[in-house]
Coordinates of C-alpha atoms (C1' of nucleotides) in Angstrom, one line a residue:
Chain V
X1 CA 109.2 70.6 109.8
X2 CA 106.4 73.2 109.3
X3 CA 107.5 76.7 110.0
X4 CA 105.9 80.1 110.6
X5 CA 106.7 81.5 107.1
X6 CA 103.2 80.3 106.2
X7 CA 101.9 83.8 106.7
X8 CA 104.3 85.2 104.2
X9 CA 102.6 86.2 101.1
X10 CA 103.7 85.0 97.7
X11 CA 103.1 88.6 96.5
X12 CA 106.2 89.8 98.3
X13 CA 108.2 86.7 97.8
X14 CA 111.6 87.8 96.3
X15 CA 112.4 84.4 95.1
X16 CA 109.4 84.4 92.9
X17 CA 110.9 86.7 90.3
X18 CA 111.7 84.9 87.1
X19 CA 109.9 81.7 88.1
X20 CA 106.8 80.1 86.7
X21 CA 104.7 81.9 89.3
X22 CA 105.7 85.3 88.0
X23 CA 103.0 85.4 85.4
X24 CA 100.2 85.1 87.9
X25 CA 98.0 88.0 88.9
X26 CA 97.9 89.3 92.5
X27 CA 94.6 87.6 93.0
X28 CA 96.0 84.3 91.8
X29 CA 99.0 84.6 94.0
X30 CA 96.7 85.2 96.9
X31 CA 95.0 81.9 96.1
X32 CA 98.4 80.2 96.5
X33 CA 99.2 82.3 99.7
X34 CA 95.9 81.2 101.3
X35 CA 96.5 77.5 100.6
X36 CA 100.1 76.9 100.9
X37 CA 102.1 75.5 103.7
X38 CA 105.7 76.6 104.4
X39 CA 108.1 73.9 105.4
X40 CA 111.7 73.5 106.4
X41 CA 113.7 70.4 105.5
X42 CA 117.0 69.5 107.2
X43 CA 120.1 68.5 105.2
X44 CA 119.6 64.9 104.0
X45 CA 115.9 64.9 104.5
X46 CA 113.8 63.3 101.8
X47 CA 111.2 65.8 100.4
X48 CA 109.5 63.5 98.0
X49 CA 109.8 59.8 97.6
X50 CA 110.1 57.9 94.3
X51 CA 107.0 55.9 93.6
X52 CA 104.6 58.0 95.6
X53 CA 101.9 60.1 94.3
X54 CA 102.3 63.7 95.4
X55 CA 99.4 65.8 96.5
X56 CA 101.0 69.0 95.2
X57 CA 104.3 70.6 94.4
X58 CA 106.9 72.5 96.5
X59 CA 108.1 75.8 95.5
X60 CA 111.7 76.0 96.6
X61 CA 112.4 79.2 98.5
X62 CA 115.8 78.6 99.8
X63 CA 118.3 75.7 99.7
X64 CA 119.5 73.0 97.3
X65 CA 118.1 69.6 96.4
X66 CA 119.0 66.6 94.4
X67 CA 116.6 64.6 92.3
X68 CA 117.6 61.1 92.2
X69 CA 116.4 57.7 91.0
X70 CA 117.0 54.2 92.2
X71 CA 119.1 52.2 89.6
X72 CA 120.6 48.9 89.5
X73 CA 121.1 47.2 92.8
X74 CA 119.9 50.2 94.7
X75 CA 122.5 52.5 93.3
X76 CA 121.4 56.1 93.3
X77 CA 121.5 58.1 90.1
X78 CA 121.3 61.9 90.3
X79 CA 119.2 63.2 87.5
X80 CA 119.3 66.9 88.2
X81 CA 119.4 69.5 90.9
X82 CA 116.9 72.1 92.2
X83 CA 117.5 75.4 93.7
X84 CA 115.6 78.6 94.7
X85 CA 112.6 79.2 92.5
X86 CA 112.4 75.7 91.3
X87 CA 109.1 73.7 91.4
X88 CA 109.6 70.2 92.9
X89 CA 107.5 67.3 91.8
X90 CA 105.8 69.0 88.9
X91 CA 106.6 66.2 86.6
X92 CA 104.7 63.6 88.5
X93 CA 101.7 65.9 89.2
X94 CA 101.3 67.1 85.6
X95 CA 101.8 63.7 84.1
X96 CA 99.5 62.1 86.6
X97 CA 102.2 59.5 87.2
X98 CA 103.9 58.4 90.4
X99 CA 107.2 60.2 91.2
X100 CA 109.9 58.8 88.9
X101 CA 112.6 60.0 91.3
X102 CA 113.1 61.1 94.9
X103 CA 114.0 64.6 95.9
X104 CA 116.4 65.1 98.8
X105 CA 117.7 68.3 100.5
X106 CA 121.4 68.8 100.1
X107 CA 121.3 71.5 102.9
X108 CA 118.6 73.2 105.0
X109 CA 115.9 73.9 102.6
X110 CA 112.7 76.1 102.9
X111 CA 109.9 75.4 100.5
X112 CA 106.2 76.2 100.2
X113 CA 103.8 73.3 99.5
X114 CA 101.1 74.2 96.9
X115 CA 98.3 71.7 97.0
X116 CA 97.3 69.9 93.8
X117 CA 93.9 71.4 93.6
X118 CA 95.1 75.0 93.6
X119 CA 97.7 74.2 91.0
X120 CA 95.2 72.8 88.7
X121 CA 92.8 75.7 89.4
X122 CA 95.5 78.0 88.2
X123 CA 96.2 76.0 85.1
X124 CA 92.5 76.2 84.2
X125 CA 92.4 79.9 84.8
X126 CA 95.6 81.0 83.3
X127 CA 96.9 79.9 79.9
X128 CA 100.1 81.9 80.4
X129 CA 100.7 79.9 83.6
X130 CA 100.2 76.7 81.7
X131 CA 102.5 78.0 79.1
X132 CA 105.2 78.6 81.7
X133 CA 104.8 75.1 83.1
X134 CA 105.1 73.7 79.6
X135 CA 108.2 75.8 79.0
X136 CA 109.9 74.4 82.1
X137 CA 109.0 70.8 81.3
X138 CA 110.1 71.2 77.7
X139 CA 113.3 73.0 78.7
X140 CA 114.1 70.2 81.2
X141 CA 113.3 67.7 78.4
X142 CA 115.9 69.3 76.3
X143 CA 118.5 69.2 79.0
X144 CA 117.7 65.5 79.5
X145 CA 118.5 64.9 75.8
X146 CA 121.9 66.6 76.3
X147 CA 122.6 64.4 79.4
X148 CA 121.6 61.3 77.5
X149 CA 124.0 62.2 74.7
X150 CA 126.8 62.9 77.1
X151 CA 126.3 59.7 79.0
X152 CA 126.2 57.7 75.8
X153 CA 129.1 59.2 74.1
X154 CA 131.5 60.8 76.5
X155 CA 134.2 59.1 78.6
X156 CA 134.0 59.3 82.4
X157 CA 136.8 61.9 82.4
X158 CA 135.0 64.1 80.0
X159 CA 131.7 63.8 81.9
X160 CA 133.3 64.7 85.2
X161 CA 135.1 67.7 83.7
X162 CA 131.8 68.9 82.2
X163 CA 129.9 68.2 85.4
X164 CA 132.2 70.4 87.5
X165 CA 131.6 73.3 85.1
X166 CA 127.8 72.5 85.3
X167 CA 127.9 72.5 89.1
X168 CA 129.6 75.9 89.0
X169 CA 127.1 77.5 86.6
X170 CA 124.2 75.9 88.5
X171 CA 125.2 76.8 92.1
X172 CA 127.9 79.5 91.6
X173 CA 130.8 79.9 94.0
X174 CA 131.3 80.9 97.6
X175 CA 133.3 84.0 98.7
X176 CA 136.4 81.8 98.7
X177 CA 135.8 80.6 95.2
X178 CA 134.7 77.1 95.9
X179 CA 131.7 75.5 94.3
X180 CA 128.7 76.5 96.4
X181 CA 127.5 73.0 96.9
X182 CA 128.8 70.3 99.1
X183 CA 128.7 66.7 97.6
X184 CA 130.4 63.6 98.6
X185 CA 132.6 61.8 96.1
X186 CA 130.0 59.2 95.9
X187 CA 127.3 61.7 95.0
X188 CA 129.5 63.1 92.3
X189 CA 130.0 59.6 91.0
X190 CA 126.2 59.0 91.1
X191 CA 125.9 62.2 89.0
X192 CA 128.5 61.4 86.5
X193 CA 127.6 57.8 86.2
X194 CA 130.7 56.0 87.4
X195 CA 132.3 54.2 90.4
X196 CA 133.2 56.3 93.4
X197 CA 136.8 55.2 93.1
X198 CA 137.0 56.4 89.5
X199 CA 135.6 59.8 90.6
X200 CA 138.2 60.0 93.4
X201 CA 141.0 59.1 91.0
X202 CA 140.0 61.5 88.3
X203 CA 139.5 64.4 90.7
X204 CA 143.0 63.7 92.0
X205 CA 144.2 63.7 88.4
X206 CA 142.5 67.1 87.8
X207 CA 144.1 68.4 91.0
X208 CA 147.5 67.0 89.9
X209 CA 147.1 68.8 86.6
X210 CA 146.2 72.0 88.4
X211 CA 142.7 72.3 86.8
X212 CA 141.0 72.4 90.2
X213 CA 141.9 72.8 93.8
X214 CA 140.6 70.2 96.3
X215 CA 140.3 70.7 100.1
X216 CA 138.1 68.0 101.4
X217 CA 134.6 68.4 99.9
X218 CA 135.5 71.9 98.7
X219 CA 136.2 72.1 95.1
X220 CA 137.5 75.2 93.3
X221 CA 137.7 75.4 89.5
X222 CA 141.0 77.0 88.3
X223 CA 141.3 76.3 84.7
X224 CA 137.8 76.4 83.3
X225 CA 139.0 76.6 79.7
X226 CA 141.1 73.5 80.0
X227 CA 138.2 71.7 81.8
X228 CA 135.9 72.7 79.0
X229 CA 138.3 71.4 76.5
X230 CA 138.9 68.2 78.4
X231 CA 135.1 67.8 78.7
X232 CA 134.4 68.5 75.1
X233 CA 132.1 71.3 76.1
X234 CA 131.3 73.7 73.4
X235 CA 128.5 76.0 74.3
Chain O
X1 CA 106.7 66.3 49.5
X2 CA 103.2 67.9 49.9
X3 CA 100.4 65.6 49.2
X4 CA 96.7 65.8 48.6
X5 CA 95.7 64.5 52.0
X6 CA 95.4 68.2 53.0
X7 CA 91.7 68.1 52.4
X8 CA 91.3 65.2 54.8
X9 CA 89.6 66.5 58.0
X10 CA 91.1 66.0 61.4
X11 CA 87.6 65.1 62.6
X12 CA 87.6 61.9 60.7
X13 CA 91.3 61.1 61.3
X14 CA 91.5 57.6 62.8
X15 CA 95.0 58.1 64.0
X16 CA 93.8 61.0 66.3
X17 CA 92.3 58.6 68.8
X18 CA 94.2 58.6 72.1
X19 CA 96.5 61.5 71.1
X20 CA 96.7 65.0 72.5
X21 CA 94.3 66.2 69.8
X22 CA 91.6 64.0 71.1
X23 CA 90.4 66.6 73.7
X24 CA 89.7 69.2 71.1
X25 CA 86.2 70.1 70.1
X26 CA 85.0 69.7 66.5
X27 CA 85.3 73.4 66.0
X28 CA 88.9 73.4 67.3
X29 CA 89.7 70.4 65.1
X30 CA 88.3 72.3 62.2
X31 CA 90.7 75.2 62.9
X32 CA 93.6 72.7 62.5
X33 CA 92.0 71.2 59.4
X34 CA 91.7 74.6 57.8
X35 CA 95.4 75.5 58.5
X36 CA 97.3 72.3 58.3
X37 CA 99.4 71.0 55.5
X38 CA 99.8 67.3 54.8
X39 CA 103.2 66.1 53.9
X40 CA 104.9 62.9 52.9
X41 CA 108.6 62.2 53.8
X42 CA 110.6 59.5 52.2
X43 CA 112.8 57.1 54.1
X44 CA 115.9 58.8 55.3
X45 CA 114.5 62.3 54.9
X46 CA 115.1 64.8 57.6
X47 CA 111.9 66.2 58.9
X48 CA 113.2 68.7 61.3
X49 CA 116.8 69.9 61.7
X50 CA 118.6 70.3 65.1
X51 CA 119.3 73.9 65.8
X52 CA 116.5 75.3 63.6
X53 CA 113.5 77.2 65.0
X54 CA 110.3 75.3 63.8
X55 CA 107.3 77.2 62.7
X56 CA 105.0 74.5 64.0
X57 CA 104.7 70.9 64.8
X58 CA 104.0 67.8 62.7
X59 CA 101.3 65.4 63.8
X60 CA 102.5 62.0 62.6
X61 CA 99.8 60.1 60.7
X62 CA 101.7 57.2 59.4
X63 CA 105.3 55.9 59.6
X64 CA 108.2 55.9 62.0
X65 CA 110.8 58.4 62.9
X66 CA 113.9 58.7 65.0
X67 CA 114.8 61.8 67.1
X68 CA 118.6 62.2 67.1
X69 CA 121.2 64.6 68.4
X70 CA 124.7 65.4 67.2
X71 CA 127.2 64.2 69.8
X72 CA 131.0 64.0 70.0
X73 CA 132.7 64.3 66.7
X74 CA 129.5 64.2 64.8
X75 CA 128.4 60.9 66.2
X76 CA 124.6 60.5 66.2
X77 CA 122.8 59.8 69.4
X78 CA 119.2 58.5 69.0
X79 CA 117.2 60.0 71.8
X80 CA 113.7 58.5 71.2
X81 CA 111.4 57.3 68.4
X82 CA 108.1 58.6 67.1
X83 CA 105.2 56.8 65.6
X84 CA 101.6 57.3 64.5
X85 CA 99.8 59.9 66.7
X86 CA 103.0 61.5 68.0
X87 CA 103.7 65.3 67.8
X88 CA 107.1 66.1 66.3
X89 CA 108.9 69.2 67.4
X90 CA 106.6 70.1 70.3
X91 CA 109.5 70.5 72.7
X92 CA 111.2 73.2 70.7
X93 CA 108.0 75.1 70.0
X94 CA 106.7 75.0 73.5
X95 CA 110.0 75.9 75.2
X96 CA 110.7 78.6 72.6
X97 CA 114.1 77.1 72.0
X98 CA 115.8 75.8 68.9
X99 CA 115.3 72.2 68.1
X100 CA 117.6 70.2 70.4
X101 CA 117.6 67.3 68.0
X102 CA 116.8 66.4 64.4
X103 CA 114.0 64.2 63.4
X104 CA 114.4 61.7 60.5
X105 CA 111.9 59.4 58.8
X106 CA 112.9 55.7 59.2
X107 CA 110.3 54.8 56.5
X108 CA 107.8 56.6 54.3
X109 CA 106.0 58.8 56.7
X110 CA 102.9 60.9 56.4
X111 CA 102.4 63.9 58.7
X112 CA 100.3 67.0 59.0
X113 CA 102.0 70.3 59.7
X114 CA 100.2 72.4 62.3
X115 CA 101.4 76.0 62.2
X116 CA 102.7 77.6 65.4
X117 CA 100.0 80.2 65.5
X118 CA 97.0 77.8 65.5
X119 CA 98.8 75.6 68.0
X120 CA 99.1 78.5 70.5
X121 CA 95.6 79.6 69.7
X122 CA 94.4 76.2 70.9
X123 CA 96.6 76.4 74.0
X124 CA 95.0 79.7 74.8
X125 CA 91.5 78.4 74.2
X126 CA 91.7 75.0 75.8
X127 CA 93.1 74.3 79.2
X128 CA 92.6 70.6 78.6
X129 CA 94.6 70.7 75.5
X130 CA 97.3 72.4 77.4
X131 CA 97.0 69.8 80.0
X132 CA 97.5 67.1 77.4
X133 CA 100.6 68.7 76.1
X134 CA 102.0 69.0 79.6
X135 CA 101.2 65.4 80.2
X136 CA 103.1 64.3 77.1
X137 CA 106.1 66.5 77.9
X138 CA 106.2 65.4 81.6
X139 CA 105.8 61.7 80.6
X140 CA 108.7 62.0 78.1
X141 CA 110.7 63.7 80.8
X142 CA 110.1 60.7 83.1
X143 CA 111.2 58.4 80.3
X144 CA 114.3 60.5 79.8
X145 CA 115.2 60.0 83.5
X146 CA 114.9 56.3 83.1
X147 CA 117.2 56.4 80.0
X148 CA 119.7 58.5 81.9
X149 CA 119.8 55.9 84.8
X150 CA 120.2 53.1 82.4
X151 CA 123.0 54.8 80.4
X152 CA 124.8 55.7 83.6
X153 CA 124.5 52.3 85.4
X154 CA 123.9 49.5 83.0
X155 CA 126.5 47.7 80.9
X156 CA 126.3 47.8 77.1
X157 CA 125.0 44.2 77.1
X158 CA 122.2 45.1 79.5
X159 CA 121.2 48.2 77.6
X160 CA 121.1 46.3 74.3
X161 CA 118.9 43.6 75.7
X162 CA 116.6 46.1 77.2
X163 CA 116.5 48.1 74.0
X164 CA 115.4 45.1 71.9
X165 CA 112.5 44.7 74.3
X166 CA 111.8 48.3 74.1
X167 CA 111.8 48.3 70.3
X168 CA 109.3 45.4 70.3
X169 CA 106.9 47.3 72.7
X170 CA 107.2 50.5 70.7
X171 CA 106.8 49.2 67.2
X172 CA 105.5 45.7 67.6
X173 CA 106.2 42.8 65.3
X174 CA 105.4 42.0 61.7
X175 CA 103.4 39.0 60.6
X176 CA 106.6 36.9 60.6
X177 CA 107.4 37.9 64.1
X178 CA 110.3 40.3 63.5
X179 CA 110.6 43.7 65.1
X180 CA 108.5 46.0 63.0
X181 CA 111.3 48.5 62.5
X182 CA 114.4 48.3 60.3
X183 CA 117.5 49.7 61.8
X184 CA 121.2 49.4 60.8
X185 CA 123.6 48.0 63.4
X186 CA 125.1 51.5 63.6
X187 CA 121.6 52.9 64.4
X188 CA 121.2 50.4 67.1
X189 CA 124.6 51.4 68.5
X190 CA 123.7 55.0 68.3
X191 CA 120.6 54.2 70.4
X192 CA 122.3 52.0 72.9
X193 CA 125.3 54.3 73.2
X194 CA 128.1 52.1 72.1
X195 CA 130.4 51.3 69.2
X196 CA 128.9 49.6 66.1
X197 CA 131.3 46.7 66.4
X198 CA 130.2 46.1 70.0
X199 CA 126.6 46.0 69.0
X200 CA 127.4 43.6 66.2
X201 CA 129.3 41.3 68.5
X202 CA 126.6 41.4 71.2
X203 CA 123.8 40.7 68.8
X204 CA 125.8 37.8 67.5
X205 CA 126.1 36.6 71.1
X206 CA 122.4 36.9 71.7
X207 CA 121.8 35.0 68.6
X208 CA 124.4 32.4 69.6
X209 CA 122.6 32.0 72.9
X210 CA 119.3 31.6 71.1
X211 CA 117.7 34.7 72.7
X212 CA 117.0 36.2 69.3
X213 CA 117.0 35.2 65.6
X214 CA 118.9 37.4 63.2
X215 CA 118.5 37.6 59.4
X216 CA 120.1 40.7 58.0
X217 CA 118.3 43.6 59.6
X218 CA 115.4 41.5 60.6
X219 CA 115.4 40.7 64.3
X220 CA 113.1 38.4 66.1
X221 CA 112.9 38.1 69.8
X222 CA 112.7 34.6 71.1
X223 CA 113.5 34.5 74.8
X224 CA 111.9 37.6 76.1
X225 CA 112.1 36.5 79.7
X226 CA 115.8 35.8 79.4
X227 CA 116.4 39.1 77.6
X228 CA 114.6 41.0 80.4
X229 CA 116.7 39.2 83.0
X230 CA 119.9 39.9 81.1
X231 CA 118.9 43.5 80.7
X232 CA 117.9 44.0 84.4
X233 CA 114.4 45.0 83.3
X234 CA 111.9 44.8 86.0
X235 CA 108.7 46.5 85.0
Chain G
dT1 C1' 137.7 66.3 123.4
dT2 C1' 137.7 61.5 122.2
dT3 C1' 135.5 57.9 120.0
dT4 C1' 133.0 56.1 116.3
dT5 C1' 131.6 56.2 111.8
dT6 C1' 131.9 57.6 107.4
dT7 C1' 134.3 59.1 103.5
dA8 C1' 138.5 59.5 100.8
dA9 C1' 142.6 57.7 98.8
dT10 C1' 145.4 54.2 96.7
dG11 C1' 147.1 49.8 94.7
dA12 C1' 146.4 45.5 92.3
dT13 C1' 143.9 43.3 89.1
dA14 C1' 139.9 41.8 86.2
dA15 C1' 136.5 42.8 83.1
dA16 C1' 134.3 45.5 79.7
dT17 C1' 134.4 48.1 75.8
dG18 C1' 136.6 50.8 72.1
dT19 C1' 139.7 51.1 68.1
dC20 C1' 141.8 49.7 63.9
dA21 C1' 142.4 46.6 60.2
dT22 C1' 140.5 43.3 57.2
dT23 C1' 137.1 40.3 55.0
dT24 C1' 132.6 39.0 54.0
dT25 C1' 128.1 39.9 52.9
dA26 C1' 124.2 42.8 51.8
dT27 C1' 122.1 46.6 49.6
dT28 C1' 121.8 50.0 46.3
dA29 C1' 122.5 52.1 41.9
dA30 C1' 124.0 51.8 37.1
Chain R
dT1 C1' 122.2 41.7 36.1
dT2 C1' 126.4 43.5 37.3
dA3 C1' 129.1 46.9 39.3
dA4 C1' 129.6 49.9 43.0
dT5 C1' 128.8 51.0 47.6
dA6 C1' 127.5 50.5 52.2
dA7 C1' 126.9 47.5 56.0
dA8 C1' 128.1 43.5 58.8
dA9 C1' 131.2 40.4 60.7
dT10 C1' 135.5 39.2 62.8
dG11 C1' 140.2 39.2 64.8
dA12 C1' 143.9 41.5 67.4
dC13 C1' 144.9 44.6 70.6
dA14 C1' 144.8 49.0 73.4
dT15 C1' 142.4 51.5 76.7
dT16 C1' 139.1 52.6 80.0
dT17 C1' 136.7 51.6 83.8
dA18 C1' 135.1 48.6 87.6
dT19 C1' 136.0 45.7 91.4
dC20 C1' 138.1 44.3 95.5
dA21 C1' 141.2 45.0 99.3
dT22 C1' 143.4 48.0 102.4
dT23 C1' 144.9 52.2 104.6
dA24 C1' 144.4 57.1 105.7
dA25 C1' 141.8 60.9 106.7
dA26 C1' 137.9 63.5 107.7
dA27 C1' 133.3 64.1 109.6
dA28 C1' 130.0 63.2 112.9
dA29 C1' 128.5 61.7 117.3
dA30 C1' 129.2 60.7 122.1

DNA sequence: TTTTTTTAATGATAAATGTCATTTTATTAA
DNA sequence: TTAATAAAATGACATTTATCATTAAAAAAA
């Protein structure tokens, strides 16, 4: 799974823009470049394993991942997604706890592994880097609060409608207008927090009501306003 | 609501032990002491308001608080609790976002207000302080993931059983063995994510089954093992 | 391609939970 | 203390959602 992108410098990395690494100096970026390992994961491959203690973080260069936890009777719960520019496994490393969730590639994914030591060296060196990490963690914590409120108070139908909008804003759409992420009905169910059959039925209902267009795993949102209303989405 | 504890030094503060402030030097603690304001909140008083931009954080010295978000049709969702030693509002300050939730005192609460400026000054000065803040944020993020999974996968009965155990481990018990926190049935419902009536019925059921003893708002756990089993709690 | 396996769809039914209405009991304020 | 208010308890019922069984369709592998 290693690949020869290792020699690519973080300094020229286009995906770096707007990420936590963007506040580092050229010298600090060079430290990462000198110590990172570039890796490719195939679709379905587990990148990090719940319960393990990671030795560093991955900086996601290209691809999409799901972060998921084991729930009751082995049922998967999808907690969030990751895409280009995201840091994988930062929560466990920074809290000095085992991974609270696994991370799995949803498609071929390229990422650079940054070892623990260099990560911490940069935290020591750069308060603004620390600040960026805190920002990400605290932002994600706010998101988690929203998810908690939705799970606790919304119906399955509302959550599904909202989730479709969220998937679109997270991953965007392909040239033919479909959500640019391929998930099984089961995965959508594991994200929304419901039974697979319920997800299937509700998606069919949305299709029937002309809110979305379905073609296998391809989902196209048609009536975003109605979906937002149905999902009690206000922002 | 201001009080004359302002002149108390953080250096001698007993509640500081084991908190994020514990890694600061005496000089750094003095910086806080010189700039903090000590405040008392009465039961039911809102300490921070969802949507506002806080000018600092509160360090909770004594008391108990709930962190709660507005949900569908104004329904309150309790996200987490705070107690002695906790920092209130750190998420919003560190992510530079408005407060994603309100914080309300559940009983008379004493807290010290640390202004934004001094907080950031300490982050600049002390990588280990930054590290502590990250640890807290990342730990809370892990907790949030657990809560999400529970809300998505457990039944109301399971969640209530687990929550009772969680309340005991968070707040402990009084001398007569009751949970050392007073919540209305509605608040418990807003924590568990269910209707107040359902909470009332299930608590009565637990009482009927001799898992707990109820006396108004006083709740005593009797059969912790059975509660854990009923709640699918494994740790 | 053809076969095999996985995923999706659908119906029937059971179970869990929410909602509304009402009464009883606590708690708070006068 | 009493009156006023809020919270808790309970019943009846509607609705949502899960579960199980089965078939159809789509992906993946041979």
